[in-house]
Amino acid sequence: MESQILLAFLLFVPLLLFFLIKKKRYSKRLPPGSLGMPIIGQNLEFLRAMRANRGEVWLQERARKYGPISKMNIFGTPTVFLHGQAANKFIYTRDETTLSTQQPGSIRRLLGERNLFELKSEDHNRLRGAMLSFLKPDALKQNVVKMDQEIKLHLTQHWNHNKEIAVMPLMKTLTFNVICTLIFGVERGARRDTLVHLFEQVMDGMLVLPINLPFTRFNRSLGARLKAGGIIKQLIHEKREKMKNNHEISSDQDLITSLLSICDEAGSPLLTDDEIEDNCAVAMIAGHDTTSTLLTFLIKLLAEHPHVYELVLNEQEEIARGKKKSGDPLTWDDLAKMKYTWRVATEALRMYPPVMFSFRQVLKDIEMEGYVIPKGWQLFWAGCMTQLDESIYPDPYKFNPSRYEKHGATPPHTFVAFGGGARTCPGNEFARIETLTMIHYLVTGFNWKLCLEENIMSRDPMPAFNQGLPIQIQIKKPWNHTVSPIP
């Protein structure tokens, strides 16, 4: 018994000394701030601020108190909070031996272990290249007509026969349907409806403590992700069989078919089924709330700024007059002419970024601003805070699309709505096409005004209007449209 106690003591003392030395080594060089209570940290106060639409204010107050770099505890992990132009450059230029894009446990488990954020080196490049083969501009040109069809059908079903609507839920319906058509290639019907419902549940648990206990949000989200994964795997199997039996199927008709079509030099599939499943989930989650949020804010901002609405309308009517006949779908060349409309969308993204923050994992000790960020810690990075920095964007809370007419209106590493560097969002062109097409048909087909003087918002984690942003609409040009079945 005494020998066991002695052995335990001999093992414990060196371990204790190691942690004391390590703590002493870092204690004077760690960034300022507090880690708070174990596990809980700053989770509750930050999430409360987000749900009260004060997340940005909470981060700004922290920045004023501690500066551009401070320590905290988010999702049970020692974390360093970063913001500012220098921090953005640091994130975008640091190689993968220093920082990993690995996400917090709740996000990682819901997206899957083989998603684009978790992979690095050759695996990341291989997968990113495969995704871009479908999402790059040359490939997306072929899908402008499909996007056009989906949007006309949406307006026919949900806008034409109503005098008042709630914008945000309908924009989510639109983006879900666009993604189901162009990403999953799944027909309208019960399976599509089920998939949409499941992904809504998945997104509900993205930013919570990853505690998998019955009746928790995370438990419900995990269950929904498992069921959604089963549907995606079934789609993968069906499309593979269809490709075997029909060699004339176009590889760019949807993302799943595109990824299944990619092979190495020996003719073997470049991606596994798990990689296709996980990254279809990423595409659904990344492309749904982001674009629907942008479109919702555009409708609000255009209603609040009639002179901007008129300029957008003039640009879009000029494009409509250039069509051979009314009802012809938009083309890639038409989208290229929508320069002012995209400046309006860019200003909306600057003021109301759908994604407020992101995460990185520290793979080795980093020295920054005279402090040490230890290996194994997490970076909590609020890149979009530069977009409301008055030293970079004068009068930052004023909606002013004309600011982008000036050279240097977006200094490097200050506008980060689509990321940057090697990790630029591969879906940015997809979002641009969807946004411009929808705005074209909205301004040429409808007038609208806000129903409420104040539209209260919250974040969880994406922005959401508590009452959905209700508007009154007046039809100028009804759209009567049906969509062709998915091949």
Short mmCIF file of C-alpha atoms in Angstrom, two decimals:
data_model
loop_
_atom_site.label_atom_id
_atom_site.label_comp_id
_atom_site.label_asym_id
_atom_site.label_seq_id
_atom_site.Cartn_x
_atom_site.Cartn_y
_atom_site.Cartn_z
CA MET A 1 0.00 0.00 0.00
CA GLU A 2 2.81 2.40 0.92
CA SER A 3 4.64 1.59 -2.30
CA GLN A 4 1.49 2.44 -4.30
CA ILE A 5 1.14 5.78 -2.51
CA LEU A 6 4.82 6.55 -3.15
CA LEU A 7 4.47 5.65 -6.81
CA ALA A 8 1.38 7.85 -7.18
CA PHE A 9 3.23 10.71 -5.44
CA LEU A 10 6.24 10.33 -7.73
CA LEU A 11 3.98 10.42 -10.76
CA PHE A 12 1.84 13.32 -9.49
CA VAL A 13 4.61 15.70 -8.45
CA PRO A 14 6.29 15.96 -11.89
CA LEU A 15 2.85 16.46 -13.48
CA LEU A 16 2.00 19.20 -10.99
CA LEU A 17 5.37 20.88 -11.53
CA PHE A 18 4.86 20.73 -15.29
CA PHE A 19 1.51 22.55 -15.08
CA LEU A 20 2.85 25.10 -12.57
CA ILE A 21 5.84 25.86 -14.77
CA LYS A 22 3.64 26.08 -17.85
CA LYS A 23 1.19 28.36 -16.04
CA LYS A 24 4.02 30.57 -14.83
CA ARG A 25 5.49 30.64 -18.32
CA TYR A 26 2.25 31.93 -19.80
CA SER A 27 0.74 33.85 -16.90
CA LYS A 28 2.53 37.12 -17.62
CA ARG A 29 2.24 36.82 -21.40
CA LEU A 30 -1.33 35.65 -21.89
CA PRO A 31 -3.66 38.29 -23.30
CA PRO A 32 -5.74 40.26 -20.76
CA GLY A 33 -9.22 39.11 -19.81
CA SER A 34 -10.86 36.40 -17.75
CA LEU A 35 -11.65 32.77 -18.47
CA GLY A 36 -14.65 32.95 -16.14
CA MET A 37 -16.13 29.87 -14.48
CA PRO A 38 -15.00 26.45 -15.75
CA ILE A 39 -17.01 25.20 -18.75
CA ILE A 40 -19.52 28.07 -18.49
CA GLY A 41 -17.00 30.86 -19.11
CA GLN A 42 -18.59 33.71 -21.07
CA ASN A 43 -21.12 31.46 -22.84
CA LEU A 44 -24.26 32.61 -21.06
CA GLU A 45 -23.59 36.35 -21.18
CA PHE A 46 -22.53 36.24 -24.83
CA LEU A 47 -25.51 34.14 -25.96
CA ARG A 48 -27.86 36.42 -24.00
CA ALA A 49 -26.35 39.41 -25.80
CA MET A 50 -26.74 37.67 -29.16
CA ARG A 51 -30.40 36.87 -28.57
CA ALA A 52 -31.04 40.48 -27.56
CA ASN A 53 -29.28 41.62 -30.77
CA ARG A 54 -26.48 43.10 -28.68
CA GLY A 55 -23.75 40.65 -29.69
CA GLU A 56 -21.87 43.29 -31.65
CA VAL A 57 -22.16 45.75 -28.74
CA TRP A 58 -20.94 43.06 -26.31
CA LEU A 59 -17.87 42.43 -28.46
CA GLN A 60 -17.21 46.16 -28.91
CA GLU A 61 -17.35 46.70 -25.14
CA ARG A 62 -14.91 43.86 -24.64
CA ALA A 63 -12.60 45.36 -27.26
CA ARG A 64 -12.72 48.77 -25.55
CA LYS A 65 -11.90 47.15 -22.21
CA TYR A 66 -9.10 44.80 -23.27
CA GLY A 67 -7.98 45.90 -26.75
CA PRO A 68 -7.83 43.90 -29.99
CA ILE A 69 -6.75 40.67 -28.29
CA SER A 70 -8.10 39.16 -25.05
CA LYS A 71 -8.68 35.79 -23.44
CA MET A 72 -12.06 34.28 -22.65
CA ASN A 73 -13.83 30.92 -22.41
CA ILE A 74 -16.35 29.98 -25.10
CA PHE A 75 -17.98 26.55 -25.41
CA GLY A 76 -15.86 25.18 -22.58
CA THR A 77 -12.55 25.96 -24.32
CA PRO A 78 -9.82 28.48 -23.39
CA THR A 79 -10.13 31.06 -26.14
CA VAL A 80 -8.48 34.21 -27.45
CA PHE A 81 -10.80 36.82 -28.96
CA LEU A 82 -9.37 38.71 -31.96
CA HIS A 83 -10.70 41.55 -34.07
CA GLY A 84 -9.44 44.31 -36.34
CA GLN A 85 -7.75 44.66 -39.71
CA ALA A 86 -4.45 43.20 -38.45
CA ALA A 87 -6.29 40.22 -36.96
CA ASN A 88 -8.11 39.60 -40.25
CA LYS A 89 -4.83 39.65 -42.15
CA PHE A 90 -3.29 37.35 -39.54
CA ILE A 91 -6.12 34.83 -39.95
CA TYR A 92 -6.05 34.88 -43.77
CA THR A 93 -2.29 34.69 -44.19
CA ARG A 94 -1.35 32.16 -41.50
CA ASP A 95 -0.55 28.68 -42.82
CA GLU A 96 -2.15 25.45 -41.64
CA THR A 97 0.82 24.48 -39.49
CA THR A 98 -0.14 27.38 -37.18
CA LEU A 99 -3.94 27.51 -37.35
CA SER A 100 -6.58 24.91 -38.10
CA THR A 101 -10.11 25.71 -39.22
CA GLN A 102 -11.42 22.97 -36.94
CA GLN A 103 -14.70 24.17 -35.46
CA PRO A 104 -16.08 23.87 -31.91
CA GLY A 105 -17.40 20.45 -30.95
CA SER A 106 -21.09 21.20 -31.58
CA ILE A 107 -20.46 22.48 -35.12
CA ARG A 108 -17.97 19.74 -35.98
CA ARG A 109 -20.30 16.93 -34.94
CA LEU A 110 -23.23 18.39 -36.84
CA LEU A 111 -21.33 19.10 -40.05
CA GLY A 112 -19.42 15.81 -40.02
CA GLU A 113 -15.75 14.90 -39.65
CA ARG A 114 -15.03 15.05 -43.41
CA ASN A 115 -16.38 18.54 -44.06
CA LEU A 116 -14.33 21.25 -45.74
CA PHE A 117 -13.60 23.10 -42.47
CA GLU A 118 -12.04 20.06 -40.80
CA LEU A 119 -9.75 18.92 -43.61
CA LYS A 120 -6.30 20.31 -44.32
CA SER A 121 -3.37 19.99 -46.73
CA GLU A 122 -4.00 17.72 -49.69
CA ASP A 123 -7.40 16.58 -48.42
CA HIS A 124 -8.64 20.17 -48.15
CA ASN A 125 -7.27 21.12 -51.59
CA ARG A 126 -8.77 18.00 -53.16
CA LEU A 127 -12.20 18.64 -51.69
CA ARG A 128 -12.17 22.40 -52.29
CA GLY A 129 -11.21 21.79 -55.92
CA ALA A 130 -14.09 19.34 -56.28
CA MET A 131 -16.58 21.83 -54.78
CA LEU A 132 -15.30 24.65 -57.00
CA SER A 133 -15.73 22.49 -60.10
CA PHE A 134 -19.47 22.98 -59.54
CA LEU A 135 -19.48 26.41 -57.87
CA LYS A 136 -17.02 28.32 -60.06
CA PRO A 137 -18.51 30.95 -62.43
CA ASP A 138 -18.02 28.96 -65.64
CA ALA A 139 -20.01 26.04 -64.20
CA LEU A 140 -22.67 28.23 -62.59
CA LYS A 141 -23.44 29.93 -65.90
CA GLN A 142 -25.24 26.73 -66.85
CA ASN A 143 -27.48 27.00 -63.78
CA VAL A 144 -28.70 30.59 -64.13
CA VAL A 145 -31.85 29.37 -65.91
CA LYS A 146 -32.60 26.87 -63.11
CA MET A 147 -32.18 29.65 -60.54
CA ASP A 148 -34.46 31.86 -62.62
CA GLN A 149 -37.13 29.12 -62.73
CA GLU A 150 -37.02 28.52 -58.98
CA ILE A 151 -37.41 32.22 -58.18
CA LYS A 152 -40.32 32.75 -60.59
CA LEU A 153 -42.08 29.70 -59.17
CA HIS A 154 -41.51 31.00 -55.63
CA LEU A 155 -43.07 34.37 -56.50
CA THR A 156 -46.00 32.63 -58.21
CA GLN A 157 -46.71 30.46 -55.18
CA HIS A 158 -46.04 32.87 -52.31
CA TRP A 159 -46.23 36.49 -53.48
CA ASN A 160 -48.74 36.87 -56.31
CA HIS A 161 -51.90 36.27 -54.29
CA ASN A 162 -51.02 37.97 -51.02
CA LYS A 163 -51.33 41.55 -49.84
CA GLU A 164 -49.16 41.03 -46.79
CA ILE A 165 -46.32 38.58 -46.16
CA ALA A 166 -43.55 37.90 -43.63
CA VAL A 167 -40.34 38.24 -45.60
CA MET A 168 -37.78 36.21 -43.65
CA PRO A 169 -39.66 32.88 -43.52
CA LEU A 170 -40.37 33.14 -47.25
CA MET A 171 -36.75 33.92 -48.05
CA LYS A 172 -35.74 30.82 -46.12
CA THR A 173 -38.29 28.83 -48.12
CA LEU A 174 -36.76 30.18 -51.33
CA THR A 175 -33.15 29.44 -50.41
CA PHE A 176 -34.06 25.94 -49.19
CA ASN A 177 -35.78 25.19 -52.50
CA VAL A 178 -32.91 26.59 -54.57
CA ILE A 179 -30.44 24.47 -52.61
CA CYS A 180 -32.62 21.35 -52.85
CA THR A 181 -32.74 21.77 -56.63
CA LEU A 182 -29.17 22.81 -57.39
CA ILE A 183 -27.25 21.16 -54.56
CA PHE A 184 -29.21 17.97 -53.88
CA GLY A 185 -31.17 17.62 -57.11
CA VAL A 186 -34.17 16.32 -55.18
CA GLU A 187 -37.72 16.55 -56.53
CA ARG A 188 -40.44 18.55 -54.79
CA GLY A 189 -42.46 16.35 -52.48
CA ALA A 190 -42.35 14.62 -49.11
CA ARG A 191 -38.63 13.84 -49.19
CA ARG A 192 -37.65 17.44 -49.92
CA ASP A 193 -40.01 18.71 -47.20
CA THR A 194 -38.51 16.24 -44.72
CA LEU A 195 -34.98 17.30 -45.63
CA VAL A 196 -35.83 20.97 -45.13
CA HIS A 197 -37.40 20.28 -41.72
CA LEU A 198 -34.40 18.20 -40.60
CA PHE A 199 -31.87 20.86 -41.54
CA GLU A 200 -33.84 23.49 -39.65
CA GLN A 201 -33.43 21.28 -36.57
CA VAL A 202 -29.73 20.76 -37.31
CA MET A 203 -29.08 24.51 -37.44
CA ASP A 204 -30.88 24.99 -34.13
CA GLY A 205 -28.02 23.25 -32.30
CA MET A 206 -25.00 24.73 -34.06
CA LEU A 207 -23.86 27.04 -31.26
CA VAL A 208 -24.60 25.27 -28.00
CA LEU A 209 -22.50 23.31 -25.54
CA PRO A 210 -22.04 19.86 -27.14
CA ILE A 211 -23.78 18.00 -24.32
CA ASN A 212 -25.64 15.05 -25.80
CA LEU A 213 -28.36 14.48 -23.22
CA PRO A 214 -32.01 13.65 -23.97
CA PHE A 215 -34.28 16.64 -24.65
CA THR A 216 -31.40 19.09 -25.20
CA ARG A 217 -31.12 21.20 -28.35
CA PHE A 218 -27.86 19.47 -29.24
CA ASN A 219 -29.42 16.01 -28.87
CA ARG A 220 -32.31 16.97 -31.16
CA SER A 221 -29.90 18.43 -33.70
CA LEU A 222 -27.72 15.31 -33.71
CA GLY A 223 -30.78 13.15 -34.31
CA ALA A 224 -31.90 15.37 -37.18
CA ARG A 225 -28.40 15.35 -38.71
CA LEU A 226 -28.34 11.54 -38.63
CA LYS A 227 -31.69 11.35 -40.44
CA ALA A 228 -30.68 14.04 -42.97
CA GLY A 229 -27.44 12.15 -43.61
CA GLY A 230 -29.47 9.04 -44.37
CA ILE A 231 -31.51 10.92 -46.99
CA ILE A 232 -28.35 12.35 -48.58
CA LYS A 233 -26.75 8.89 -48.72
CA GLN A 234 -29.90 7.58 -50.41
CA LEU A 235 -29.65 10.40 -52.98
CA ILE A 236 -25.99 9.59 -53.57
CA HIS A 237 -26.87 5.93 -54.22
CA GLU A 238 -29.75 6.83 -56.56
CA LYS A 239 -27.67 9.29 -58.57
CA ARG A 240 -24.75 6.86 -58.87
CA GLU A 241 -27.09 4.20 -60.24
CA LYS A 242 -28.63 6.71 -62.64
CA MET A 243 -25.18 7.70 -63.91
CA LYS A 244 -24.25 4.06 -64.48
CA ASN A 245 -27.39 3.46 -66.53
CA ASN A 246 -27.38 6.75 -68.42
CA HIS A 247 -23.98 8.03 -69.49
CA GLU A 248 -25.50 11.18 -71.00
CA ILE A 249 -26.47 12.66 -67.63
CA SER A 250 -24.88 16.09 -67.25
CA SER A 251 -22.34 16.24 -64.43
CA ASP A 252 -23.31 19.84 -63.57
CA GLN A 253 -27.05 19.30 -63.00
CA ASP A 254 -26.53 19.33 -59.21
CA LEU A 255 -23.69 19.27 -56.69
CA ILE A 256 -24.05 15.59 -55.76
CA THR A 257 -23.86 14.47 -59.41
CA SER A 258 -20.91 16.81 -59.97
CA LEU A 259 -18.97 15.37 -57.02
CA LEU A 260 -19.78 11.80 -58.05
CA SER A 261 -18.44 12.55 -61.54
CA ILE A 262 -14.97 13.59 -60.39
CA CYS A 263 -12.36 10.84 -60.71
CA ASP A 264 -8.59 10.61 -60.47
CA GLU A 265 -6.29 9.66 -63.35
CA ALA A 266 -7.00 5.97 -62.78
CA GLY A 267 -10.75 6.54 -63.05
CA SER A 268 -11.42 6.00 -59.33
CA PRO A 269 -13.82 8.34 -57.47
CA LEU A 270 -11.99 11.30 -55.99
CA LEU A 271 -14.37 11.67 -53.04
CA THR A 272 -15.87 9.20 -50.59
CA ASP A 273 -19.60 9.04 -49.90
CA ASP A 274 -18.95 10.42 -46.41
CA GLU A 275 -17.16 13.44 -47.88
CA ILE A 276 -20.00 14.09 -50.32
CA GLU A 277 -22.59 13.76 -47.54
CA ASP A 278 -20.77 16.03 -45.08
CA ASN A 279 -20.11 18.74 -47.65
CA CYS A 280 -23.64 18.72 -48.98
CA ALA A 281 -24.62 19.40 -45.37
CA VAL A 282 -22.11 22.28 -45.29
CA ALA A 283 -23.55 23.68 -48.53
CA MET A 284 -27.09 23.51 -47.14
CA ILE A 285 -26.22 25.19 -43.85
CA ALA A 286 -23.83 27.78 -45.29
CA GLY A 287 -26.04 28.70 -48.23
CA HIS A 288 -29.39 28.82 -46.49
CA ASP A 289 -29.31 31.38 -43.70
CA THR A 290 -26.67 33.59 -45.30
CA THR A 291 -28.49 34.35 -48.55
CA SER A 292 -31.95 34.44 -46.96
CA THR A 293 -30.63 36.96 -44.41
CA LEU A 294 -29.10 39.16 -47.12
CA LEU A 295 -32.31 39.15 -49.18
CA THR A 296 -34.43 39.99 -46.12
CA PHE A 297 -32.25 42.99 -45.23
CA LEU A 298 -32.26 44.16 -48.84
CA ILE A 299 -36.06 44.28 -48.83
CA LYS A 300 -36.00 46.25 -45.58
CA LEU A 301 -33.32 48.67 -46.76
CA LEU A 302 -34.93 49.28 -50.15
CA ALA A 303 -38.22 50.09 -48.38
CA GLU A 304 -36.41 52.55 -46.08
CA HIS A 305 -34.41 54.22 -48.87
CA PRO A 306 -36.74 55.01 -51.81
CA HIS A 307 -33.99 56.78 -53.79
CA VAL A 308 -31.88 53.61 -53.71
CA TYR A 309 -34.92 51.55 -54.71
CA GLU A 310 -35.45 53.84 -57.72
CA LEU A 311 -31.85 53.46 -58.86
CA VAL A 312 -32.05 49.68 -58.53
CA LEU A 313 -35.39 49.67 -60.37
CA ASN A 314 -33.97 51.77 -63.23
CA GLU A 315 -31.06 49.37 -63.65
CA GLN A 316 -33.32 46.31 -63.60
CA GLU A 317 -35.93 47.78 -65.96
CA GLU A 318 -33.17 48.57 -68.43
CA ILE A 319 -32.16 44.88 -68.34
CA ALA A 320 -35.80 43.79 -68.72
CA ARG A 321 -36.21 46.05 -71.78
CA GLY A 322 -33.23 44.34 -73.35
CA LYS A 323 -34.92 40.90 -73.36
CA LYS A 324 -36.30 39.66 -76.69
CA LYS A 325 -39.66 38.90 -75.10
CA SER A 326 -41.26 39.26 -71.69
CA GLY A 327 -40.71 36.20 -69.56
CA ASP A 328 -37.35 35.22 -71.04
CA PRO A 329 -35.02 34.05 -68.25
CA LEU A 330 -32.10 36.13 -67.10
CA THR A 331 -28.67 35.24 -68.45
CA TRP A 332 -25.14 35.44 -67.09
CA ASP A 333 -24.61 38.59 -69.18
CA ASP A 334 -27.69 40.18 -67.61
CA LEU A 335 -26.29 39.56 -64.13
CA ALA A 336 -22.99 41.18 -65.14
CA LYS A 337 -24.89 44.42 -65.89
CA MET A 338 -26.32 44.65 -62.35
CA LYS A 339 -23.39 46.64 -60.98
CA TYR A 340 -25.35 49.13 -58.86
CA THR A 341 -27.63 46.40 -57.50
CA TRP A 342 -24.59 44.44 -56.32
CA ARG A 343 -23.17 47.57 -54.67
CA VAL A 344 -26.46 47.79 -52.74
CA ALA A 345 -26.11 44.14 -51.71
CA THR A 346 -22.48 44.71 -50.71
CA GLU A 347 -23.47 47.61 -48.47
CA ALA A 348 -26.18 45.45 -46.87
CA LEU A 349 -23.57 42.75 -46.19
CA ARG A 350 -21.22 45.32 -44.69
CA MET A 351 -23.82 46.66 -42.27
CA TYR A 352 -25.61 43.41 -41.48
CA PRO A 353 -23.20 40.50 -41.93
CA PRO A 354 -25.03 37.16 -41.62
CA VAL A 355 -21.97 35.59 -39.96
CA MET A 356 -20.57 37.63 -37.08
CA PHE A 357 -17.69 35.42 -36.00
CA SER A 358 -15.71 32.29 -36.75
CA PHE A 359 -13.27 29.96 -35.02
CA ARG A 360 -9.74 28.63 -35.47
CA GLN A 361 -7.68 26.14 -33.47
CA VAL A 362 -4.09 27.03 -32.46
CA LEU A 363 -1.66 24.28 -33.49
CA LYS A 364 1.48 25.83 -31.99
CA ASP A 365 2.32 28.73 -29.69
CA ILE A 366 1.74 32.08 -31.39
CA GLU A 367 3.21 35.44 -30.38
CA MET A 368 0.94 38.38 -31.21
CA GLU A 369 0.80 41.96 -29.92
CA GLY A 370 3.39 40.97 -27.29
CA TYR A 371 1.24 38.13 -25.96
CA VAL A 372 1.42 34.35 -26.28
CA ILE A 373 -1.55 32.36 -27.58
CA PRO A 374 -0.83 28.80 -26.40
CA LYS A 375 -1.03 25.70 -28.54
CA GLY A 376 -4.39 23.95 -28.10
CA TRP A 377 -6.35 27.16 -27.45
CA GLN A 378 -9.19 28.36 -29.64
CA LEU A 379 -9.37 31.64 -31.57
CA PHE A 380 -12.72 33.41 -31.54
CA TRP A 381 -12.46 35.82 -34.43
CA ALA A 382 -14.97 38.60 -35.16
CA GLY A 383 -13.76 39.55 -38.62
CA CYS A 384 -16.80 41.65 -39.53
CA MET A 385 -16.14 44.23 -36.78
CA THR A 386 -13.90 46.08 -39.26
CA GLN A 387 -16.96 46.63 -41.45
CA LEU A 388 -18.43 49.03 -38.86
CA ASP A 389 -15.14 50.70 -37.93
CA GLU A 390 -15.53 54.42 -38.63
CA SER A 391 -11.79 54.82 -39.18
CA ILE A 392 -12.15 52.46 -42.17
CA TYR A 393 -15.72 53.13 -43.36
CA PRO A 394 -16.75 56.75 -42.64
CA ASP A 395 -20.22 57.08 -41.14
CA PRO A 396 -20.44 53.27 -40.89
CA TYR A 397 -24.08 53.07 -39.76
CA LYS A 398 -25.30 55.02 -42.78
CA PHE A 399 -26.61 52.91 -45.67
CA ASN A 400 -24.61 54.29 -48.58
CA PRO A 401 -24.09 52.01 -51.62
CA SER A 402 -22.32 54.82 -53.47
CA ARG A 403 -19.30 54.41 -51.17
CA TYR A 404 -18.15 51.55 -53.44
CA GLU A 405 -17.83 53.85 -56.43
CA LYS A 406 -14.65 55.21 -54.90
CA HIS A 407 -11.30 53.53 -55.37
CA GLY A 408 -10.12 51.82 -52.19
CA ALA A 409 -13.58 51.78 -50.61
CA THR A 410 -12.80 48.33 -49.21
CA PRO A 411 -9.20 48.36 -47.91
CA PRO A 412 -7.52 44.94 -47.71
CA HIS A 413 -8.77 42.62 -44.97
CA THR A 414 -11.63 44.92 -43.90
CA PHE A 415 -14.63 43.56 -45.84
CA VAL A 416 -14.84 39.87 -45.00
CA ALA A 417 -18.41 38.85 -45.85
CA PHE A 418 -17.07 36.04 -48.06
CA GLY A 419 -13.90 35.29 -46.12
CA GLY A 420 -10.49 35.68 -47.72
CA GLY A 421 -7.31 34.01 -48.86
CA ALA A 422 -7.29 30.26 -49.43
CA ARG A 423 -10.48 29.96 -47.37
CA THR A 424 -12.65 32.35 -49.43
CA CYS A 425 -16.21 31.04 -49.48
CA PRO A 426 -16.53 28.77 -52.54
CA GLY A 427 -20.24 29.60 -52.74
CA ASN A 428 -19.90 33.38 -53.13
CA GLU A 429 -20.84 33.34 -56.85
CA PHE A 430 -23.80 31.06 -56.12
CA ALA A 431 -25.05 33.60 -53.55
CA ARG A 432 -24.50 36.50 -55.96
CA ILE A 433 -26.56 34.84 -58.72
CA GLU A 434 -29.43 34.03 -56.34
CA THR A 435 -29.46 37.53 -54.80
CA LEU A 436 -29.36 39.45 -58.08
CA THR A 437 -31.97 37.27 -59.75
CA MET A 438 -34.40 37.61 -56.85
CA ILE A 439 -33.95 41.39 -56.61
CA HIS A 440 -34.55 41.73 -60.37
CA TYR A 441 -37.94 40.04 -60.17
CA LEU A 442 -38.90 41.74 -56.92
CA VAL A 443 -38.33 45.34 -58.03
CA THR A 444 -39.77 44.84 -61.52
CA GLY A 445 -42.78 42.90 -60.24
CA PHE A 446 -43.71 44.44 -56.86
CA ASN A 447 -43.93 47.52 -54.70
CA TRP A 448 -43.79 47.07 -50.93
CA LYS A 449 -43.70 48.91 -47.65
CA LEU A 450 -42.88 47.88 -44.09
CA CYS A 451 -45.81 47.08 -41.79
CA LEU A 452 -43.99 47.95 -38.56
CA GLU A 453 -42.09 51.07 -37.56
CA GLU A 454 -39.67 48.94 -35.53
CA ASN A 455 -38.64 45.44 -36.56
CA ILE A 456 -36.99 43.81 -33.55
CA MET A 457 -34.13 41.41 -34.22
CA SER A 458 -32.14 38.74 -32.43
CA ARG A 459 -29.23 36.44 -33.31
CA ASP A 460 -29.07 32.69 -32.69
CA PRO A 461 -26.48 32.75 -34.28
CA MET A 462 -27.81 34.25 -37.54
CA PRO A 463 -29.87 37.48 -37.53
CA ALA A 464 -33.61 36.93 -37.34
CA PHE A 465 -36.53 39.35 -37.22
CA ASN A 466 -38.77 38.39 -34.33
CA GLN A 467 -41.91 38.94 -36.42
CA GLY A 468 -40.39 37.87 -39.71
CA LEU A 469 -40.28 41.41 -41.22
CA PRO A 470 -43.93 41.79 -42.33
CA ILE A 471 -44.52 43.91 -45.44
CA GLN A 472 -47.51 45.02 -47.51
CA ILE A 473 -47.08 44.24 -51.18
CA GLN A 474 -48.63 45.55 -54.37
CA ILE A 475 -48.23 43.53 -57.56
CA LYS A 476 -47.01 45.36 -60.65
CA LYS A 477 -46.32 42.30 -62.80
CA PRO A 478 -47.52 38.87 -61.65
CA TRP A 479 -45.38 35.83 -62.33
CA ASN A 480 -47.22 32.72 -63.43
CA HIS A 481 -44.72 29.96 -63.62
CA THR A 482 -44.21 26.24 -63.26
CA VAL A 483 -40.85 24.57 -62.97
CA SER A 484 -39.57 21.65 -65.02
CA PRO A 485 -38.95 18.38 -63.14
CA ILE A 486 -35.39 17.62 -62.12
CA PRO A 487 -33.80 15.27 -64.64
#
